[in-house]
Coordinates of C-alpha atoms in Angstrom, one line a residue:
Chain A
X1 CA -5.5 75.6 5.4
X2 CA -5.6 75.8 1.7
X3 CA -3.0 73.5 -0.1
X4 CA 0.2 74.8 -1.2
X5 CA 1.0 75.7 -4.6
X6 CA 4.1 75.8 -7.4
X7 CA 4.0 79.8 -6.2
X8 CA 4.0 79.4 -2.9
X9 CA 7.2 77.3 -3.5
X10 CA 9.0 79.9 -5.9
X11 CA 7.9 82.0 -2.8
X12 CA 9.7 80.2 -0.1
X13 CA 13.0 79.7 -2.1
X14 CA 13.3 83.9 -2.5
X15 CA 14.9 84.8 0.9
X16 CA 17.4 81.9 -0.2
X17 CA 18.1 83.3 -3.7
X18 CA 21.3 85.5 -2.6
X19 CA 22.8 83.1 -0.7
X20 CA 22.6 80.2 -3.6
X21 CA 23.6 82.8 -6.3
X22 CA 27.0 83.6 -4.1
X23 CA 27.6 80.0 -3.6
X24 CA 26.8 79.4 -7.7
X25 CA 29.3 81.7 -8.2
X26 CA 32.2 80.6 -5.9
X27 CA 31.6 77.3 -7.9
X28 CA 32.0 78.9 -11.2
X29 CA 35.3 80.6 -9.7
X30 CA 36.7 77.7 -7.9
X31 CA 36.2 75.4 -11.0
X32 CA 37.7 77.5 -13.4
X33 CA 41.0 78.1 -10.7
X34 CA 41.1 74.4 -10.0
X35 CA 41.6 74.1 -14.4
X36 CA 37.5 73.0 -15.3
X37 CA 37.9 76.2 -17.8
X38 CA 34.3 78.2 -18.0
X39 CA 32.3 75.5 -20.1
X40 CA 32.4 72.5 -18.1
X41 CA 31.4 73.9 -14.9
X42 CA 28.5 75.6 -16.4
X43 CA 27.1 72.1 -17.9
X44 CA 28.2 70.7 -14.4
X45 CA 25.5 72.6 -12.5
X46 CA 23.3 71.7 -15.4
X47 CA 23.5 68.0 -15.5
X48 CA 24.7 67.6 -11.4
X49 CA 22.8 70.1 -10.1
X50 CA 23.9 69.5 -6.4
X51 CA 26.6 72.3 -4.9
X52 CA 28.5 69.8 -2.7
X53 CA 29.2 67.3 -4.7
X54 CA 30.3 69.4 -7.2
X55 CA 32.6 70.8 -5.0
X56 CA 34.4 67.7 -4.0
X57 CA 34.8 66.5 -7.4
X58 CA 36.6 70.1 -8.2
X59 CA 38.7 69.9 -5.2
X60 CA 40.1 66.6 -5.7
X61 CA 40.6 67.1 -9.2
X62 CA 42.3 70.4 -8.9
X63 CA 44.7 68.8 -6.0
X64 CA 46.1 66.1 -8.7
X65 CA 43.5 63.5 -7.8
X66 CA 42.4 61.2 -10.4
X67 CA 39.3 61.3 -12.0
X68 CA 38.2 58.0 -10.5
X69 CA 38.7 59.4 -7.0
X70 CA 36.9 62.7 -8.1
X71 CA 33.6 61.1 -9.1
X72 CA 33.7 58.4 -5.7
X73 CA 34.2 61.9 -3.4
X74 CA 31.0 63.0 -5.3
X75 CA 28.8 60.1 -5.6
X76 CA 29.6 59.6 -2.3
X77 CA 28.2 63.0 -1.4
X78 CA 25.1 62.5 -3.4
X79 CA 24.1 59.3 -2.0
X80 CA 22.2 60.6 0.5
X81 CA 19.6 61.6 -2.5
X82 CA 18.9 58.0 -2.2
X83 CA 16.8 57.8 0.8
X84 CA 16.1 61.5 0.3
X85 CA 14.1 60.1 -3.2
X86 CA 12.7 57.4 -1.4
X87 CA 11.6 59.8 1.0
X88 CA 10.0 62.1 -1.7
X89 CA 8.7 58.9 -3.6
X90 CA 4.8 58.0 -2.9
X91 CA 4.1 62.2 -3.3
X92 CA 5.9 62.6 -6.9
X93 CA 2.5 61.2 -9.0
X94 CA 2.4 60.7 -12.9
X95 CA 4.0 59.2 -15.2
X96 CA 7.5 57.5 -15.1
X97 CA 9.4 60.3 -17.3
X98 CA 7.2 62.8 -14.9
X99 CA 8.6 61.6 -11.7
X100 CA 12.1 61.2 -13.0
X101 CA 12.1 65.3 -13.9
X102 CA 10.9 65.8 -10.6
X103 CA 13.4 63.6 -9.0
X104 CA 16.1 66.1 -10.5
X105 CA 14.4 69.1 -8.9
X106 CA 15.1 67.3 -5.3
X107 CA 18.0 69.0 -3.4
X108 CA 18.8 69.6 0.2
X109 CA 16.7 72.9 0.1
X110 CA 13.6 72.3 -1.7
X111 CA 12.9 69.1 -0.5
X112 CA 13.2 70.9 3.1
X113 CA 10.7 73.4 1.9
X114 CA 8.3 71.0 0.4
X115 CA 8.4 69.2 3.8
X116 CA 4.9 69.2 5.2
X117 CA 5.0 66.9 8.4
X118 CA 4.6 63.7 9.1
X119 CA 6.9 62.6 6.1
X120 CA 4.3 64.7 3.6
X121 CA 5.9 66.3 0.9
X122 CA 4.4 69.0 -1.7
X123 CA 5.4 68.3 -5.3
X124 CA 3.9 71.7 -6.4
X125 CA 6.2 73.1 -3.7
X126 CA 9.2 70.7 -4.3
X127 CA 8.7 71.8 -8.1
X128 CA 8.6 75.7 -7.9
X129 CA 11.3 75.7 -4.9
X130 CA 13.4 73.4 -7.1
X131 CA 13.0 75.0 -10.5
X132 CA 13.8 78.3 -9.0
X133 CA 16.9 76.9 -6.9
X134 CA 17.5 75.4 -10.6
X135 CA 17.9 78.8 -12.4
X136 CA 19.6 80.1 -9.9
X137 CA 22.9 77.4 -9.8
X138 CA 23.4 77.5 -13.2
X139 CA 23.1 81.5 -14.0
X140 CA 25.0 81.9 -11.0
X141 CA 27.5 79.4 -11.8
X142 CA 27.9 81.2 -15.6
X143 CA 28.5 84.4 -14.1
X144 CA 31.3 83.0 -11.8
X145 CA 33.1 80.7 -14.6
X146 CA 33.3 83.5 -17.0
X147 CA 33.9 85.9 -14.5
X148 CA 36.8 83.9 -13.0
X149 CA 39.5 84.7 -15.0
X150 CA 39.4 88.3 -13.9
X151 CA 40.5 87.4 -10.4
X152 CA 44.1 86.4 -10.7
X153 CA 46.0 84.1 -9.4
X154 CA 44.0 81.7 -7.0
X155 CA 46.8 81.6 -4.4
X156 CA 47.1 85.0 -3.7
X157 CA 43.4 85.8 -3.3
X158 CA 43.2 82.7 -0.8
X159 CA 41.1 80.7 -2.4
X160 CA 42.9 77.7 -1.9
X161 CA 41.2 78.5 1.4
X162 CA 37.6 79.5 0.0
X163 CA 37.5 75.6 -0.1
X164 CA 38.0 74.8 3.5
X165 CA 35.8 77.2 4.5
X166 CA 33.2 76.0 2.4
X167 CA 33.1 72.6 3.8
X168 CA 33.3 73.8 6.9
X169 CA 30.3 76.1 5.9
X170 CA 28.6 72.8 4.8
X171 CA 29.3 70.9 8.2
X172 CA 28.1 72.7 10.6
X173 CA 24.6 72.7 10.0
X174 CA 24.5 68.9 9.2
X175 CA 26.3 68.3 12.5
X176 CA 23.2 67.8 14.7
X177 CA 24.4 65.8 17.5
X178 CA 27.6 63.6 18.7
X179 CA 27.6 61.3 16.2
X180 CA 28.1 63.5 13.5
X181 CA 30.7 65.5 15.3
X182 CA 32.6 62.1 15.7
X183 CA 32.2 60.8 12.1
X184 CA 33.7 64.7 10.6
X185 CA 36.7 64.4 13.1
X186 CA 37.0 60.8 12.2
X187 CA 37.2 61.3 8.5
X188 CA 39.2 64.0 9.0
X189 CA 41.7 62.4 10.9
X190 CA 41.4 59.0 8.2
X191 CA 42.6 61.5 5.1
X192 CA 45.5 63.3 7.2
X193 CA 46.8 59.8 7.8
X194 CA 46.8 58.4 4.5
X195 CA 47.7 61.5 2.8
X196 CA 51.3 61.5 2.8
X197 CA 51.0 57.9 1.3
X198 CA 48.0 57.4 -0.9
X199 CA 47.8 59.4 -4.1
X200 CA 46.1 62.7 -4.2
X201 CA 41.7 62.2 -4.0
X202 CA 42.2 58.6 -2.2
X203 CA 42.4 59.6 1.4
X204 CA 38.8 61.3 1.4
X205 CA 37.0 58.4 -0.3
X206 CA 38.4 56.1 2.2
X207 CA 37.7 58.7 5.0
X208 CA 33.9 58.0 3.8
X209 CA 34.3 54.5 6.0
X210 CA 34.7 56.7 8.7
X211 CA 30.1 56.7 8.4
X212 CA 30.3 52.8 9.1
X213 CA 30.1 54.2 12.7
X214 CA 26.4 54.4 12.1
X215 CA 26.1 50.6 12.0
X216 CA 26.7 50.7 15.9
X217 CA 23.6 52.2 17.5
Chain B
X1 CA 40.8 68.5 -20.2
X2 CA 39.6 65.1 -21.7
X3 CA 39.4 64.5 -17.4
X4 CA 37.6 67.0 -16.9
X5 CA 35.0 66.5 -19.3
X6 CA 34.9 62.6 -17.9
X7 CA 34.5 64.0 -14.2
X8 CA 31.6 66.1 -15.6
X9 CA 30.0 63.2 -17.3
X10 CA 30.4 60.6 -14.7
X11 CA 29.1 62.6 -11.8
X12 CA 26.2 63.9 -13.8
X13 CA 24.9 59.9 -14.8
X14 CA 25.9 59.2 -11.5
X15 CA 24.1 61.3 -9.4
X16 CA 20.9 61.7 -12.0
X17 CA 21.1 57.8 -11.4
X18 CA 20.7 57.9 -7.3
X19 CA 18.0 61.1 -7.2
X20 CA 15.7 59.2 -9.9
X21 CA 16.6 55.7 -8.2
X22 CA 13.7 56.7 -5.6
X23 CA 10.5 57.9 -7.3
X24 CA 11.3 55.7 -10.4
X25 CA 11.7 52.3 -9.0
X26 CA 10.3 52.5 -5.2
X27 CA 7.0 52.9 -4.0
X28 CA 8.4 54.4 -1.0
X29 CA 9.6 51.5 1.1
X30 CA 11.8 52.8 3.7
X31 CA 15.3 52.3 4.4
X32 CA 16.4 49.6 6.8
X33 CA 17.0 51.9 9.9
X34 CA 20.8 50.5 10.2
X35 CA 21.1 51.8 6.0
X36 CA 19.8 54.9 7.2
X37 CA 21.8 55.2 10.1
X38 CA 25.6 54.9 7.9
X39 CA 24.1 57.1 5.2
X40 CA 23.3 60.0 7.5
X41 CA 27.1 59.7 8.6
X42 CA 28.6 59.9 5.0
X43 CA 28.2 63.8 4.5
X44 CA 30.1 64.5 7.8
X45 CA 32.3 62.2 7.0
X46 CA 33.5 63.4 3.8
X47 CA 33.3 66.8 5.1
X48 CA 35.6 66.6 7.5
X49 CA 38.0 64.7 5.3
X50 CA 37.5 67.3 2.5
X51 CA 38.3 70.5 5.4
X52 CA 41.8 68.2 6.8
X53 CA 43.2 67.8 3.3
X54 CA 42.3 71.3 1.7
X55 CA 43.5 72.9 4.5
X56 CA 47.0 71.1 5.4
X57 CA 47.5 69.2 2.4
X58 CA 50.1 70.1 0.2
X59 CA 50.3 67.2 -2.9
X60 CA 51.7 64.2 -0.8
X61 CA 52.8 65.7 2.5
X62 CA 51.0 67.8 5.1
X63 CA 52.1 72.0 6.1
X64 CA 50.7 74.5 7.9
X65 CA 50.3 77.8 6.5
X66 CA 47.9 80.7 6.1
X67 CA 45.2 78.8 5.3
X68 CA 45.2 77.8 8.5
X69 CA 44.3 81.3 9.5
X70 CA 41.7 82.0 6.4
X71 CA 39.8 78.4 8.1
X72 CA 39.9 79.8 11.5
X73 CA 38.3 83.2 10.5
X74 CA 36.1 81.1 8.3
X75 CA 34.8 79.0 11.9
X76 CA 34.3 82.4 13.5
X77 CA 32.2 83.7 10.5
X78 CA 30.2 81.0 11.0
X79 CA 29.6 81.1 15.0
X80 CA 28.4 84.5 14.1
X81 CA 26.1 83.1 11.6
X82 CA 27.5 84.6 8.8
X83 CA 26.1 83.6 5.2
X84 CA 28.0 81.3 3.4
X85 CA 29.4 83.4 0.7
X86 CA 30.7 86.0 3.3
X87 CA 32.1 83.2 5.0
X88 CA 33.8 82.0 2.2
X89 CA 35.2 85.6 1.3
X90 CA 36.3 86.0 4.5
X91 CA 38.1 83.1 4.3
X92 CA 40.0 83.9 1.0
X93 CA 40.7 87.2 2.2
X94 CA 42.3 86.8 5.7
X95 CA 44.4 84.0 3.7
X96 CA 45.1 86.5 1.1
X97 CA 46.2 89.4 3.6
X98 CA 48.5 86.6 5.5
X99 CA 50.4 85.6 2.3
X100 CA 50.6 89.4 1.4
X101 CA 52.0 90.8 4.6
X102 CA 54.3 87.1 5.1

């Protein structure tokens, strides 16, 4: 089998396209309705570049939250890139600067697609998949900031529930076996408790503990 | 605004900082299995979290209302194996109908 390429990367990514330019452009409409205005989400998928994440930090900030508790609910999302990277690590070759660009190119998707068994990865593959994915989240979050404002009142239009459903979206794929199941339920019952006492953005970080039950194995 | 801009910053260094962590520093050591183990827990976690409070929180107290409704078409969507964005649509419109027609 001949190795894969950058192409064959770009190639993989294309049945995904649709489906990552509707979700870039919820995100530019549910920033702008949570108060992010059309710039700073734009430059969000630009520096971030990783959907979740960028999510939660809209949500809590757009329920009141503070900005402290905005950028834990992310980080905390995005810190699964850390053994993802390590993961992707011995395969990104060159220089420093050259693995730290490619590094940015790692999400959930490409490095799935650049997967090649037996903990191999692809960089060509991890790069065309990525820069691609890339392109994609930040045109599609444009179109959906500047867009936004045509849509009216968030409330009405239910978008207030977009977010649930989005998570929930999110979820169920990563919910593989029991454990998962437990740890969702358990962080969501973690934020309903504190949320009638803890200020707004506070009860998710602290549902996060709710992953401590991987320690028990 | 000025928080907005700050969120923006912050989770950009922040999370340029843990994907480059990896590749820059590591030569691919991996995790201690118990590390591993929490970390593959911490999405779920926060997802669930994140689902509770957007769809009965209200500021500091708790209701239920019709996003309620939106969610649960949202979770059929989804057993169908819907897309995301038509599961999200769905969502905001079957919470949109509810508060019209309430």
């Amino acid at each position: 089998m001949a190795e894969r390429t950058f192409r064959d990367g770009v190639r993989a990514m294309a049945p995904l396209l649709v489906a990552v330019l509707g979700f870039a452009i919820s995100f530019g409409v549910l920033a702008r309705a949570a108060g992010f205005g059309w710039l700073a989400p734009i430059v969000m998928s630009a520096t971030t570049f990783a959907g979740s994440a960028q999510f939660a930090s809209v949500s809590v900030l757009g329920d009141g939250g503070t900005v402290a508790a905005a950028v834990a609910a992310a980080l905390l999302l995005n810190l699964r890139y850390g053994p993802i990277g390590i993961s992707v690590a011995p395969w990104l070759t060159g220089s420093p600067w050259t693995r730290f660009l490619h590094a940015q190119l790692v999400v959930d998707e490409s490095w799935a697609i650049a997967a090649e068994g037996e903990g191999k990865f692809n960089r060509r593959v991890l790069f065309g998949a990525g820069l691609m994915l890339y392109v994609a989240w930040v045109a599609g979050t444009a179109v959906g900031a500047i867009l936004g404002r045509a849509l009216g009142d968030p409330a009405t239009l239910g978008l207030d529930a977009a977010f649930a459903a989005l998570f929930l979206g999110l979820l169920v794929p990563i919910a593989k076996d029991r454990r998962h199941v437990v740890a969702a339920l358990l962080g969501a019952g973690i934020a309903l408790a504190l949320t009638p006492f803890a200020p707004a953005g506070v009860p998710i970080v602290a549902a996060s503990a709710a992953c401590l039950l991987g320690l028990r194995r | 605004m000025i928080e907005v801009w700050l969120v923006v910053a912050l989770v950009g260094v922040g999370t340029v900082a843990i994907k480059s962590a990896g590749p820059v520093l590591l030569g691919g050591r991996p995790l201690p299995p118990r590390l591993a183990g929490v970390i593959d827990l911490l999405a779920p976690a926060l997802f669930g979290a994140l689902i509770a409070v957007q769809t009965f929180g209200q500021g500091q107290s708790l209701a239920v209302d019709e996003r309620v409704i939106g969610v649960a078409v949202a979770g059929l969507a989804i057993w169908r194996k819907a897309p995301l964005i038509v599961v999200v649509i769905l969502a905001a419109a079957a919470t949109g109908i509810a508060r019209a027609v309430s």
